[in-house]
Each structure stands twice: as C-alpha cells, then as structure tokens.
Amino acid sequence: MLVTAEKIKEQVLKTGEMLIRGGLVTGTSGNISARVPGERLFVITPSGIPYDQMKINDLVLVDDSGNTVDGERRPTTEWRMHLAIYGVRADVEAVVHTHSVFASALAVAGKTLPPILEDMAQLVGGEVPLAGYARAGTAKLAAAAAETLGRSNAVLLANHGLAGVGRDVDEAYQVCLVVEKAARVYAWASLLGNVKPIAPEDVKVLRDGFVNDYGQPGGDSLSLFEFDRRGG
Ligand SMILES: [Zn+2]
C-alpha cells in the first residue's frame, strides 16, 4: 500500500507543477486529489502551500471521512468537494480543481459549456454543467458539485471555478485543460456570432471512440499534447 501511495503522491506533485505551468491556477489556488488504488484513502494537496514550493512530504493522506491518516500538513480547505465526488463516482480516480480564467468567466455568467470541440467531447463526453453557488470549502458546495457533476467529467462551480475528474491524475488534469480551452473558444465564438455545439450523436461517437479505441494497446498511449502536435 505504501509504495502505491508514494507513486500517487509523485503524480499529484507533478500535476501541481503542470497546473502552474499551464496557467490553470495561480499561487496556492486550486487543488488536486487522487484515490489510492484498492484503498479508501486519498492523496490530497495541502492548504496554503504554493505548487512551486510543494514537496512530497507536504501532501496529505486522508480517509473517506476527511481524517488525516498520514502527513504533517492540513489538507486543502476544499477537501469536502473532492471526497463528495469520490462518494458518488466509483469510476473516478482523481479530481483536479482549478480557478482558470475562462471557465471561471462562464461560471460567473451563469452558463454551462456545451460540447463545442472534438477534444472536449472526447474527454468530457458532453456538456459541462454548472453547480449553483455555495461558499468555497463548505459541505453545501461539496454536495452541489458532486450532484451536478452527474456522469460528466467536469463541473463548473458558480462564481468560483472548475472541477475535472479522470481515471488518473493526468486525465483529470487534461480534462481541466481542455475545458479551459473550450471555454476560451466559446467566449470568442459567442462574440463572433452563433455558437454551434457538436450534435449529441457525434459527441457520443467521439466519446466512445476515445474510451474504447484511443491510444496504444497495453495502455502505452500518447499524451494529449502529443495527440495535438500530431494533428489528431
Ligand atoms: Zn477553489
């Protein structure tokens, strides 16, 4: 168990660096968690420590009630939202929460994000819903986020930001990245005129193809960055 938790911690730390580099968070905002496979335990980022200063030992291991099992730091104040999502989605292995600008703009405007781009349709599987406003860190926000997420892989949080989920930390990160890009495109497209979402039947084919056929046999798949560079 310990070896696995250590490996998950490395992935979480690396993803924190990528959040900063990708411009999805600033300073100490946003947070990351991942399930320890086969355990009712979760690695979660600490409260108030900048990603570029975060060390493995700063990460916290919590149980499914939010009690600290291992670690010196206090977990992120938004731990309830992470655990609420795991509570309703057994298929989710990781949660990444960001305050990225364009996703936040939609969440302030009270809008959902329709499936407007193919990479978004593949990773999210449809519209990104919007959870109603509740203050950060509260049980009310946790419940709203988990309930509104439903079967989607991302949920906008009113006047706050975005949460993305995935089958591992990297996928949850990629979901946040692609939703932020789509939110940016959506804002620009709205200024230009009519926004035309991808038809539901095409979204389904794109999503099914991604889940079932994408990548290399044996799980040695290209990262989406690679995917983008090679032109899809
Ligand atoms: Zn937040």
PDB file of C-alpha atoms and ligand atoms in Angstrom, residues 29-31 78 81 97-99 136-137 141 157 160-162, ligand 1:
ATOM      1  CA  SER A  29      -5.353  28.326  -5.598  1.00  0.00           C
ATOM      2  CA  GLY A  30      -6.934  25.116  -6.859  1.00  0.00           C
ATOM      3  CA  ASN A  31      -6.187  21.639  -5.535  1.00  0.00           C
ATOM      4  CA  GLU A  78     -11.783  22.174  -0.351  1.00  0.00           C
ATOM      5  CA  MET A  81     -15.726  18.593  -2.514  1.00  0.00           C
ATOM      6  CA  HIS A  97      -9.916  21.723  -9.171  1.00  0.00           C
ATOM      7  CA  THR A  98      -8.806  24.953 -10.845  1.00  0.00           C
ATOM      8  CA  HIS A  99      -9.673  28.643 -10.880  1.00  0.00           C
ATOM      9  CA  ALA A 136     -15.687  27.525  -1.014  1.00  0.00           C
ATOM     10  CA  GLY A 137     -14.889  24.800   1.485  1.00  0.00           C
ATOM     11  CA  LEU A 141     -20.543  23.331  -2.225  1.00  0.00           C
ATOM     12  CA  LEU A 157     -18.693  25.991  -9.902  1.00  0.00           C
ATOM     13  CA  HIS A 160     -15.591  30.095  -8.366  1.00  0.00           C
ATOM     14  CA  GLY A 161     -14.012  27.784 -10.969  1.00  0.00           C
ATOM     15  CA  LEU A 162     -13.970  24.258 -12.287  1.00  0.00           C
TER      16      LEU A 162
HETATM   17 ZN    ZN B   1     -11.462  26.708  -5.368  1.00  0.00          ZN
END
